[in-house]
Coordinates of C-alpha atoms and ligand atoms in Angstrom, one line a residue:
M33 CA -13.9 22.3 -11.6
K34 CA -10.2 23.1 -12.1
V35 CA -8.1 20.3 -10.6
A36 CA -4.3 20.2 -10.1
V37 CA -3.3 16.5 -10.2
F38 CA 0.1 16.0 -8.5
G39 CA 2.4 13.0 -8.8
S40 CA 0.7 12.0 -12.0
Q41 CA 1.9 9.2 -14.3
T42 CA 0.7 8.4 -17.8
Y43 CA -1.7 5.7 -16.4
D44 CA -3.2 8.3 -14.0
R45 CA -3.9 10.6 -16.9
R46 CA -5.4 7.8 -19.0
F47 CA -7.8 6.6 -16.4
L48 CA -8.8 10.0 -15.0
D49 CA -9.3 11.4 -18.6
E50 CA -11.5 8.4 -19.5
A51 CA -13.6 8.7 -16.3
N52 CA -13.8 12.5 -16.9
A53 CA -14.9 12.1 -20.5
R54 CA -17.9 10.0 -19.3
R55 CA -19.3 13.0 -17.4
E56 CA -21.8 15.5 -18.7
T57 CA -19.8 18.4 -17.3
P58 CA -16.1 17.3 -17.2
H59 CA -13.6 18.8 -14.8
E60 CA -10.5 20.6 -16.1
F61 CA -7.6 18.3 -15.0
V62 CA -4.1 19.8 -15.2
Y63 CA -1.4 17.2 -14.6
F64 CA 1.8 17.7 -12.8
E65 CA 4.5 15.0 -12.6
A66 CA 5.9 16.7 -9.5
R67 CA 4.8 15.3 -6.2
L68 CA 3.0 17.6 -3.8
R69 CA 5.5 19.1 -1.4
S70 CA 5.7 22.6 0.2
R71 CA 8.0 23.6 -2.6
T72 CA 5.7 22.4 -5.4
A73 CA 2.5 23.6 -3.7
P74 CA 2.6 27.0 -5.5
L75 CA 2.0 25.1 -8.8
A76 CA -1.6 24.7 -7.6
A77 CA -2.2 28.5 -7.3
G78 CA -5.7 29.3 -8.5
F79 CA -6.9 25.6 -8.5
P80 CA -9.9 25.1 -6.1
A81 CA -9.1 21.3 -6.1
V82 CA -5.9 19.3 -5.7
C83 CA -5.7 15.6 -6.4
I84 CA -2.9 13.6 -4.7
F85 CA -1.7 10.0 -4.3
V86 CA 0.2 8.0 -1.6
N87 CA 3.6 9.6 -1.8
D88 CA 2.5 13.2 -2.1
E89 CA 3.0 15.1 1.2
A90 CA 0.1 17.2 2.4
D91 CA 1.7 18.3 5.7
A92 CA 0.8 21.5 7.6
E93 CA 3.2 23.8 5.7
T94 CA 2.0 22.5 2.3
L95 CA -1.7 22.7 3.1
K96 CA -1.2 26.3 4.3
I97 CA 0.3 27.3 1.0
L98 CA -2.5 25.6 -0.9
A99 CA -5.2 27.3 1.2
Q100 CA -3.5 30.7 0.7
N101 CA -3.7 30.1 -3.0
G102 CA -7.4 29.3 -3.1
T103 CA -7.5 25.4 -2.8
K104 CA -10.6 24.2 -1.0
L105 CA -10.6 20.5 -1.8
I106 CA -8.0 17.8 -1.5
A107 CA -9.1 14.7 -3.4
L108 CA -7.0 11.7 -2.5
R109 CA -6.9 9.1 -5.2
C110 CA -6.1 6.4 -2.7
A111 CA -7.6 4.9 0.4
G112 CA -5.0 5.8 3.1
F113 CA -4.6 9.3 4.3
N114 CA -1.6 9.0 6.6
N115 CA 0.2 11.5 4.2
L116 CA -2.2 14.3 5.0
D117 CA -2.4 16.5 8.1
L118 CA -6.1 16.2 8.8
Q119 CA -6.1 18.6 11.8
T120 CA -4.5 21.4 9.7
A121 CA -6.9 20.7 6.8
A122 CA -9.8 21.1 9.2
E123 CA -8.4 24.3 10.7
L124 CA -8.0 25.7 7.2
G125 CA -11.5 24.8 6.3
M126 CA -10.4 22.4 3.6
T127 CA -12.5 19.5 2.6
V128 CA -10.7 16.1 2.1
V129 CA -12.1 13.2 0.1
R130 CA -10.6 9.8 -0.7
V131 CA -11.3 6.5 -2.5
P132 CA -12.1 4.2 0.5
A133 CA -12.4 1.1 -1.6
Y134 CA -11.4 0.4 -5.2
S135 CA -10.3 -3.2 -5.7
P136 CA -9.4 -5.0 -2.5
Y137 CA -8.9 -8.0 -4.8
A138 CA -5.9 -6.3 -6.5
V139 CA -4.0 -5.9 -3.3
A140 CA -5.0 -9.3 -1.9
E141 CA -4.1 -11.1 -5.1
H142 CA -0.7 -9.3 -5.3
T143 CA 0.0 -10.4 -1.7
V144 CA -0.6 -14.0 -2.7
G145 CA 1.7 -13.4 -5.7
L146 CA 4.5 -12.4 -3.4
I147 CA 3.9 -15.5 -1.2
L148 CA 4.0 -17.9 -4.1
T149 CA 7.1 -16.2 -5.7
L150 CA 9.0 -16.3 -2.4
N151 CA 8.0 -19.8 -1.6
R152 CA 8.5 -21.5 -5.0
K153 CA 11.2 -19.0 -6.1
I154 CA 9.6 -18.4 -9.4
H155 CA 11.7 -15.4 -10.2
K156 CA 14.9 -17.5 -9.8
A157 CA 13.4 -20.4 -11.8
Y158 CA 12.5 -18.0 -14.6
N159 CA 16.0 -16.8 -15.0
R160 CA 17.5 -20.3 -14.6
V161 CA 15.4 -21.8 -17.4
R162 CA 16.2 -18.9 -19.7
E163 CA 19.8 -19.8 -19.3
D164 CA 19.1 -23.5 -20.0
N165 CA 19.8 -24.4 -16.4
F166 CA 17.2 -26.9 -15.4
T167 CA 18.6 -27.9 -12.0
L168 CA 16.2 -27.7 -9.0
S169 CA 18.6 -27.2 -6.1
G170 CA 17.9 -24.0 -4.3
L171 CA 14.3 -23.9 -5.5
L172 CA 12.8 -26.0 -2.7
G173 CA 9.4 -24.7 -1.4
F174 CA 6.8 -25.8 1.0
D175 CA 3.1 -26.7 0.7
L176 CA 0.8 -23.7 1.6
N177 CA -1.8 -26.3 2.3
G178 CA -1.8 -27.0 6.1
S179 CA 0.4 -24.0 7.0
T180 CA -0.8 -21.2 9.3
V181 CA -1.3 -17.7 8.1
G182 CA -1.5 -14.8 10.5
I183 CA -3.4 -11.8 9.2
V184 CA -3.0 -8.4 10.9
G185 CA -6.0 -6.3 9.9
T186 CA -9.0 -8.2 8.6
G187 CA -10.8 -5.4 6.8
K188 CA -11.6 -5.3 3.1
I189 CA -8.2 -6.5 1.8
G190 CA -7.4 -8.8 4.8
L191 CA -10.7 -10.5 4.5
I192 CA -10.3 -11.3 0.7
F193 CA -6.7 -12.4 1.4
A194 CA -8.0 -14.7 4.1
Q195 CA -10.6 -16.2 1.8
I196 CA -7.9 -16.9 -0.9
M197 CA -5.6 -18.5 1.7
H198 CA -8.5 -20.6 3.0
G199 CA -8.8 -21.9 -0.6
F200 CA -5.2 -23.1 -0.4
G201 CA -6.1 -25.0 2.8
C202 CA -4.3 -22.8 5.3
H203 CA -5.2 -22.4 8.9
L204 CA -6.1 -18.7 9.6
L205 CA -5.2 -16.6 12.6
G206 CA -6.5 -13.0 12.6
Y207 CA -5.8 -10.0 14.7
D208 CA -7.8 -6.8 14.4
A209 CA -8.5 -3.9 16.7
Y210 CA -12.2 -4.2 15.6
P211 CA -12.8 -7.9 14.9
N212 CA -15.6 -8.7 12.4
D213 CA -17.9 -11.7 11.9
E214 CA -17.0 -12.1 8.3
F215 CA -13.5 -13.3 9.2
K216 CA -14.9 -15.8 11.7
K217 CA -17.3 -17.2 9.1
I218 CA -14.5 -18.1 6.6
G219 CA -13.8 -21.4 8.3
D220 CA -10.6 -22.7 10.0
S221 CA -10.2 -19.0 11.2
R222 CA -10.0 -17.5 14.6
Y223 CA -9.1 -14.2 16.2
V224 CA -6.1 -14.3 18.6
D225 CA -4.0 -11.6 20.2
L226 CA -0.8 -10.5 18.5
P227 CA 1.7 -12.6 20.6
E228 CA -0.3 -15.7 19.7
L229 CA -0.4 -14.7 16.0
F230 CA 3.3 -14.0 16.0
A231 CA 4.2 -17.3 17.8
N232 CA 2.0 -19.6 15.6
S233 CA 2.1 -18.3 12.1
D234 CA 4.2 -19.7 9.3
I235 CA 3.2 -16.7 7.2
I236 CA 2.4 -13.2 8.6
S237 CA 0.7 -10.7 6.3
L238 CA -0.1 -7.0 7.3
H239 CA -3.3 -5.4 6.2
C240 CA -4.0 -2.8 8.9
P241 CA -3.8 0.9 8.3
L242 CA -0.8 3.0 9.3
L243 CA -1.8 4.7 12.6
P244 CA 0.3 5.9 15.6
E245 CA -0.6 2.6 17.3
T246 CA 0.4 0.4 14.3
H247 CA 3.7 2.3 13.5
H248 CA 6.4 -0.4 13.7
I249 CA 3.9 -3.0 14.7
I250 CA 6.6 -5.4 13.4
N251 CA 9.6 -4.5 15.6
E252 CA 12.4 -6.2 17.5
G253 CA 10.0 -7.5 20.2
A254 CA 7.5 -8.8 17.7
I255 CA 10.2 -10.6 15.6
A256 CA 11.5 -12.3 18.8
Q257 CA 8.1 -14.0 19.2
M258 CA 8.0 -15.3 15.7
K259 CA 8.6 -18.9 14.5
K260 CA 12.1 -19.5 13.0
G261 CA 11.9 -19.1 9.3
V262 CA 8.6 -17.2 9.2
M263 CA 7.5 -15.5 6.0
L264 CA 6.6 -11.8 6.5
I265 CA 4.6 -10.0 3.9
N266 CA 3.8 -6.2 3.9
T267 CA 1.6 -4.8 1.2
S268 CA 0.0 -2.2 3.5
R269 CA 2.3 0.7 4.5
G270 CA 6.1 0.7 4.9
P271 CA 6.2 2.2 8.4
L272 CA 4.3 -0.7 9.9
V273 CA 7.6 -2.5 9.8
D274 CA 10.8 -1.4 11.5
T275 CA 13.1 -2.2 8.6
E276 CA 16.4 -2.3 10.6
A277 CA 14.8 -4.8 13.0
V278 CA 13.6 -6.9 10.1
I279 CA 17.1 -6.9 8.6
R280 CA 18.5 -8.2 11.9
G281 CA 15.7 -10.8 11.9
I282 CA 16.7 -11.9 8.4
K283 CA 20.4 -12.1 9.4
S284 CA 19.5 -14.2 12.5
G285 CA 17.3 -16.6 10.4
T286 CA 14.1 -15.8 12.3
I287 CA 12.7 -14.2 9.2
G288 CA 13.0 -16.8 6.5
Y289 CA 11.3 -14.8 3.7
L290 CA 10.3 -11.2 3.3
G291 CA 8.0 -9.9 0.7
I292 CA 7.2 -6.2 0.6
D293 CA 5.3 -3.9 -1.7
V294 CA 5.8 -0.9 0.5
Y295 CA 8.9 0.5 2.3
E296 CA 9.4 3.0 5.1
Q297 CA 11.4 5.4 3.0
E298 CA 9.7 4.6 -0.4
D299 CA 8.7 8.2 -1.1
Q300 CA 12.3 9.0 -2.0
F301 CA 12.2 6.8 -5.1
F302 CA 9.1 4.7 -5.7
F303 CA 7.1 5.4 -8.9
E304 CA 10.3 6.9 -10.6
D305 CA 13.0 5.4 -12.8
W306 CA 16.2 5.4 -10.7
S307 CA 18.0 2.7 -12.9
E308 CA 20.7 5.1 -13.9
E309 CA 21.2 6.7 -10.5
I310 CA 23.1 5.7 -7.3
I311 CA 20.5 5.1 -4.6
Q312 CA 21.9 6.4 -1.4
D313 CA 19.6 4.4 0.9
D314 CA 21.9 1.7 2.2
T315 CA 19.1 0.0 4.1
F316 CA 17.1 -0.5 1.0
Q317 CA 20.1 -1.7 -1.0
L318 CA 21.0 -4.2 1.8
L319 CA 17.5 -5.5 1.8
Q320 CA 17.6 -6.0 -1.9
S321 CA 20.8 -8.0 -1.7
F322 CA 19.2 -10.8 0.4
P323 CA 18.2 -13.9 -1.6
N324 CA 15.0 -14.4 0.4
V325 CA 13.6 -10.9 -0.1
I326 CA 11.3 -9.8 -2.8
I327 CA 10.4 -6.1 -3.2
T328 CA 7.8 -4.7 -5.5
G329 CA 7.4 -0.9 -5.9
H330 CA 3.9 -0.3 -4.5
Q331 CA 2.2 -2.0 -7.3
A332 CA -0.3 -4.1 -5.4
F333 CA -3.2 -1.8 -6.3
F334 CA -2.1 -1.6 -10.0
T335 CA -4.8 -3.4 -12.0
K336 CA -7.1 -2.0 -14.7
N337 CA -10.1 -2.6 -12.5
A338 CA -8.6 -0.7 -9.6
L339 CA -7.5 2.3 -11.7
T340 CA -10.9 2.5 -13.3
A341 CA -12.6 2.5 -9.9
I342 CA -10.1 5.0 -8.4
A343 CA -10.7 7.4 -11.3
E344 CA -14.5 7.0 -11.3
T345 CA -14.7 7.7 -7.5
T346 CA -12.3 10.6 -7.7
V347 CA -14.1 12.3 -10.5
C348 CA -17.5 11.8 -8.6
N349 CA -16.0 13.0 -5.3
I350 CA -14.9 16.2 -7.0
A351 CA -18.2 16.7 -8.8
D352 CA -20.2 16.2 -5.6
F353 CA -18.0 18.8 -3.9
A354 CA -18.5 21.2 -6.8
A355 CA -22.3 20.7 -6.6
G356 CA -22.3 21.2 -2.8
K357 CA -23.7 17.7 -2.3
E358 CA -23.2 15.5 0.8
L359 CA -19.8 13.9 0.5
K360 CA -19.9 10.2 1.3
N361 CA -16.2 9.8 0.9
A362 CA -15.2 12.7 3.1
V363 CA -12.3 12.2 5.5
K364 CA -13.1 13.8 8.8
L365 CA -11.3 14.1 12.1
P366 CA -12.4 11.5 14.6
H367 CA -14.7 13.1 17.3
Ligands
NAD179 P1 -9.9 -1.5 5.8 O1 -10.1 -0.2 6.6 O2 -11.0 -2.1 5.1 O3 -9.2 -2.5 6.8 C1 -8.3 -2.2 7.8 C2 -8.5 -3.1 9.0 O4 -7.5 -2.9 9.9 C3 -9.8 -2.9 9.7 O5 -10.5 -4.2 9.9 C4 -9.5 -2.3 11.0 O6 -10.4 -2.6 12.0 C5 -8.1 -2.9 11.2 N1 -7.3 -2.1 12.2 C6 -7.4 -0.8 12.6 N2 -6.6 -0.5 13.5 C7 -5.9 -1.7 13.8 C8 -4.9 -2.0 14.7 N3 -4.4 -1.1 15.5 N4 -4.4 -3.3 14.7 C9 -4.9 -4.2 13.8 N5 -5.9 -3.9 12.9 C10 -6.4 -2.7 12.9 O7 -8.7 -1.2 4.8 P2 -8.3 -2.0 3.5 O8 -9.0 -1.5 2.3 O9 -8.4 -3.4 3.9 O10 -6.7 -1.6 3.4 C11 -5.8 -2.0 4.3 C12 -4.5 -1.2 4.1 O11 -3.9 -1.6 2.8 C13 -4.7 0.3 3.9 O12 -4.7 0.9 5.2 C14 -3.5 0.7 3.1 O13 -2.5 1.1 3.9 C15 -3.1 -0.6 2.4 N6 -3.2 -0.5 0.9 C16 -2.1 -0.8 0.2 C17 -2.2 -0.7 -1.2 C18 -1.0 -1.1 -2.1 O14 -1.1 -0.8 -3.3 N7 0.1 -1.7 -1.6 C19 -3.4 -0.4 -1.8 C20 -4.5 -0.1 -1.0 C21 -4.4 -0.2 0.3

């Protein structure tokens, strides 16, 4: 099948080509660096399948252009589908598939990496020692052992993150719209409502999907309920957090540490080299300027294991569609 791959980087090409080469009947992948937008959608004219990632934009206008030009399948090479207008896709008779799980370990482990870096200030220590400065002031951390970790969303990633933090000896508080037994089984773990989680956690980590009901789940009101000096971690989706409210929380001292791999307006510049440009997003630049903030550029998923799994599933999803098979990874409108 002929597939237009949008927003593609060298690593996407490498892993998709490797997975494709393992197939008896390989697909024909054509790679575009451009992200999918209404203005780039015409590039996919004549392609029955389009493959997109988190910061491509499959809104109604874009989907209509794709459909007019013969696209029938949208293959998301990610788990989340908040960047796709599912209603319009259904109305246009387009099929949508995704990669529901690739490596939850990748994201959970990166989350722990952010926590350790923020707490023990490893990024600052690294630079200090390189300059032969072996002083310790300013590097003071706290034991994770015995601290309370609040986990919002205890699905695949949240659960593994909970297991890792249990290994550190943390007390676990979970909140989930659909609680599961696996979380309760971990030990020293219990489900609570959000106000209780906010009020009692030393570290709060977000692992729920971006939905209308979770948009800005961390807002002014939520921050007001948190412990002074709380560590807030978001490796899920940027708009879960009201960035302006978080900045006020950092300035007031309520938020003592912030670690984010995702940002509300990340689609403007993440996954691109902006090092020679002037970034116009003052909110992002202000956030970067705080000493207790660490930002990574949506790399939590970025392990060899995850990219191999993403490519395998994507290639299979497309093959199943081409063969008219039942699609186990189809994304459908809720009934
Ligand atoms: P999952 O579907 O297995 O788990 C999500 C959990 O959130 C489920 O238990 C679900 O019941 C819960 N949930 C749903 N609505 C909720 C609500 N209103 N409040 C609280 N919890 C709610 O998904 P996952 O694989 O664990 O992924 C979690 C999120 O991580 C994804 O939605 C995605 O946004 C993000 N993610 C980020 C990266 C990255 O590289 N940074 C990579 C993959 C996934």
